[in-house]
mmCIF file of C-alpha atoms in Angstrom:
data_model
loop_
_atom_site.group_PDB
_atom_site.id
_atom_site.type_symbol
_atom_site.label_atom_id
_atom_site.label_comp_id
_atom_site.label_asym_id
_atom_site.label_seq_id
_atom_site.Cartn_x
_atom_site.Cartn_y
_atom_site.Cartn_z
ATOM 1 C CA UNK U 1 0.000 0.000 0.000
ATOM 2 C CA UNK U 2 1.461 3.368 -0.940
ATOM 3 C CA UNK U 3 1.774 6.276 1.487
ATOM 4 C CA UNK U 4 -1.194 8.159 0.039
ATOM 5 C CA UNK U 5 -3.522 5.167 0.382
ATOM 6 C CA UNK U 6 -2.238 4.421 3.875
ATOM 7 C CA UNK U 7 -2.772 8.039 4.922
ATOM 8 C CA UNK U 8 -6.243 8.112 3.394
ATOM 9 C CA UNK U 9 -7.211 4.915 5.219
ATOM 10 C CA UNK U 10 -5.987 6.388 8.506
ATOM 11 C CA UNK U 11 -7.895 9.629 7.887
ATOM 12 C CA UNK U 12 -11.079 7.723 6.996
ATOM 13 C CA UNK U 13 -10.845 5.661 10.179
ATOM 14 C CA UNK U 14 -10.186 8.785 12.253
ATOM 15 C CA UNK U 15 -13.173 10.635 10.785
ATOM 16 C CA UNK U 16 -15.519 7.701 11.305
ATOM 17 C CA UNK U 17 -14.195 7.035 14.809
ATOM 18 C CA UNK U 18 -14.504 10.691 15.830
ATOM 19 C CA UNK U 19 -18.283 10.621 15.469
ATOM 20 C CA UNK U 20 -18.568 7.545 17.696
ATOM 21 C CA UNK U 21 -16.039 8.776 20.258
ATOM 22 C CA UNK U 22 -17.674 12.177 20.699
ATOM 23 C CA UNK U 23 -21.087 10.551 21.036
ATOM 24 C CA UNK U 24 -19.774 7.897 23.430
ATOM 25 C CA UNK U 25 -18.019 10.388 25.704
ATOM 26 C CA UNK U 26 -21.228 12.420 25.715
ATOM 27 C CA UNK U 27 -23.084 9.338 26.914
ATOM 28 C CA UNK U 28 -20.496 8.784 29.649
ATOM 29 C CA UNK U 29 -20.952 12.389 30.773
ATOM 30 C CA UNK U 30 -24.763 12.110 30.925
ATOM 31 C CA UNK U 31 -25.818 8.517 31.609
ATOM 32 C CA UNK U 32 -29.231 9.428 33.054
ATOM 33 C CA UNK U 33 -30.164 11.542 30.046
ATOM 34 C CA UNK U 34 -28.992 8.821 27.679
ATOM 35 C CA UNK U 35 -31.002 6.137 29.471
ATOM 36 C CA UNK U 36 -34.054 8.412 29.496
ATOM 37 C CA UNK U 37 -33.754 8.831 25.725
ATOM 38 C CA UNK U 38 -33.475 5.049 25.332
ATOM 39 C CA UNK U 39 -36.683 4.642 27.371
ATOM 40 C CA UNK U 40 -38.375 7.416 25.353
ATOM 41 C CA UNK U 41 -37.510 5.529 22.150
ATOM 42 C CA UNK U 42 -39.319 2.497 23.581
ATOM 43 C CA UNK U 43 -36.318 0.211 23.826
ATOM 44 C CA UNK U 44 -36.192 -2.412 26.572
ATOM 45 C CA UNK U 45 -33.414 -2.734 29.154
ATOM 46 C CA UNK U 46 -32.076 0.829 29.114
ATOM 47 C CA UNK U 47 -29.116 -0.041 31.340
ATOM 48 C CA UNK U 48 -28.013 -2.785 28.954
ATOM 49 C CA UNK U 49 -28.641 -0.609 25.892
ATOM 50 C CA UNK U 50 -26.602 2.178 27.488
ATOM 51 C CA UNK U 51 -23.713 -0.196 28.198
ATOM 52 C CA UNK U 52 -23.785 -1.559 24.644
ATOM 53 C CA UNK U 53 -23.799 1.960 23.219
ATOM 54 C CA UNK U 54 -20.814 3.014 25.359
ATOM 55 C CA UNK U 55 -18.843 -0.127 24.495
ATOM 56 C CA UNK U 56 -19.492 0.304 20.778
ATOM 57 C CA UNK U 57 -18.986 4.054 20.639
ATOM 58 C CA UNK U 58 -15.988 4.374 22.960
ATOM 59 C CA UNK U 59 -14.422 0.911 22.915
ATOM 60 C CA UNK U 60 -14.937 0.077 19.266
ATOM 61 C CA UNK U 61 -14.368 3.719 18.323
ATOM 62 C CA UNK U 62 -10.884 3.557 19.858
ATOM 63 C CA UNK U 63 -10.226 0.198 18.200
ATOM 64 C CA UNK U 64 -11.273 1.616 14.827
ATOM 65 C CA UNK U 65 -9.049 4.658 15.311
ATOM 66 C CA UNK U 66 -6.068 2.472 16.202
ATOM 67 C CA UNK U 67 -6.842 -0.024 13.455
ATOM 68 C CA UNK U 68 -7.197 -2.976 15.817
ATOM 69 C CA UNK U 69 -9.261 -5.943 14.574
ATOM 70 C CA UNK U 70 -10.578 -3.420 12.128
ATOM 71 C CA UNK U 71 -12.648 -5.586 9.806
ATOM 72 C CA UNK U 72 -14.709 -7.129 12.616
ATOM 73 C CA UNK U 73 -14.965 -3.868 14.571
ATOM 74 C CA UNK U 74 -16.097 -1.905 11.506
ATOM 75 C CA UNK U 75 -18.698 -4.546 10.591
ATOM 76 C CA UNK U 76 -20.134 -4.521 14.126
ATOM 77 C CA UNK U 77 -20.174 -0.730 14.170
ATOM 78 C CA UNK U 78 -22.032 -0.751 10.842
ATOM 79 C CA UNK U 79 -24.694 -3.012 12.361
ATOM 80 C CA UNK U 80 -24.918 -0.645 15.345
ATOM 81 C CA UNK U 81 -25.348 2.351 13.033
ATOM 82 C CA UNK U 82 -28.212 0.641 11.186
ATOM 83 C CA UNK U 83 -29.816 -0.482 14.459
ATOM 84 C CA UNK U 84 -29.681 3.034 15.892
ATOM 85 C CA UNK U 85 -31.114 4.439 12.666
ATOM 86 C CA UNK U 86 -34.067 2.077 12.947
ATOM 87 C CA UNK U 87 -34.542 2.584 16.690
ATOM 88 C CA UNK U 88 -34.080 6.341 17.006
ATOM 89 C CA UNK U 89 -34.649 7.912 13.575
ATOM 90 C CA UNK U 90 -37.668 6.060 12.198
ATOM 91 C CA UNK U 91 -40.062 9.021 12.058
ATOM 92 C CA UNK U 92 -39.801 9.558 8.321
ATOM 93 C CA UNK U 93 -42.482 12.253 8.272
ATOM 94 C CA UNK U 94 -39.996 14.478 10.115
ATOM 95 C CA UNK U 95 -37.418 15.565 7.527
ATOM 96 C CA UNK U 96 -34.747 16.036 10.211
ATOM 97 C CA UNK U 97 -35.243 12.478 11.464
ATOM 98 C CA UNK U 98 -35.188 11.159 7.896
ATOM 99 C CA UNK U 99 -31.871 12.937 7.283
ATOM 100 C CA UNK U 100 -30.465 11.418 10.490
ATOM 101 C CA UNK U 101 -31.693 8.007 9.332
ATOM 102 C CA UNK U 102 -29.908 8.423 5.996
ATOM 103 C CA UNK U 103 -26.792 9.754 7.777
ATOM 104 C CA UNK U 104 -26.638 6.593 9.863
ATOM 105 C CA UNK U 105 -26.983 4.464 6.744
ATOM 106 C CA UNK U 106 -24.173 6.435 5.074
ATOM 107 C CA UNK U 107 -21.975 5.909 8.140
ATOM 108 C CA UNK U 108 -22.757 2.199 7.963
ATOM 109 C CA UNK U 109 -21.702 2.258 4.310
ATOM 110 C CA UNK U 110 -18.377 3.859 5.179
ATOM 111 C CA UNK U 111 -17.820 1.321 7.929
ATOM 112 C CA UNK U 112 -18.639 -1.540 5.568
ATOM 113 C CA UNK U 113 -16.029 -0.156 3.162
ATOM 114 C CA UNK U 114 -13.482 -0.230 5.986
ATOM 115 C CA UNK U 115 -14.598 -3.773 6.834
ATOM 116 C CA UNK U 116 -14.061 -4.792 3.212
ATOM 117 C CA UNK U 117 -10.662 -3.160 2.716
ATOM 118 C CA UNK U 118 -9.127 -3.356 6.175
ATOM 119 C CA UNK U 119 -7.313 -0.744 8.226
ATOM 120 C CA UNK U 120 -4.420 0.065 5.942
ATOM 121 C CA UNK U 121 -0.710 0.285 6.619
ATOM 122 C CA UNK U 122 -0.927 2.739 9.522
ATOM 123 C CA UNK U 123 -2.729 0.466 11.959
ATOM 124 C CA UNK U 124 -2.232 -2.051 14.719
ATOM 125 C CA UNK U 125 -3.541 -4.718 12.340
ATOM 126 C CA UNK U 126 -0.706 -4.009 9.880
ATOM 127 C CA UNK U 127 1.843 -3.943 12.716
ATOM 128 C CA UNK U 128 0.562 -7.288 13.966
ATOM 129 C CA UNK U 129 0.950 -8.772 10.467
ATOM 130 C CA UNK U 130 4.487 -7.392 10.124
ATOM 131 C CA UNK U 131 5.461 -8.849 13.502
ATOM 132 C CA UNK U 132 3.915 -12.193 12.592
ATOM 133 C CA UNK U 133 5.901 -12.247 9.331
ATOM 134 C CA UNK U 134 9.148 -11.685 11.251
ATOM 135 C CA UNK U 135 8.447 -14.517 13.690
#
């Protein structure tokens, strides 16, 4: 992989991860408000849903940024993005909600592209492969 492609892959991962990290840290800062929104959306088990959201947004967001187990992480994050679109942005009569729904689908598309192509040369995945080749 050339330097331009490696840099572009790193930038793409950083941009995608930033959305999840900012959202996840916001959830950590306001757990009660987040759980109330989960209840308002009609989802069961708000404590579990909150924990899943924090793990995906912060934990997987950091893994995506670092390029660790990137294909699996990106695929799971894509599923999360679609699930949140369906659970929280399904009021298609509201143009704002419809735009958020489409935004989540677009994010899922970007994550699926990362899942298909991998993390690139500037990642923990690439470092792990280089170390394995030396062993």
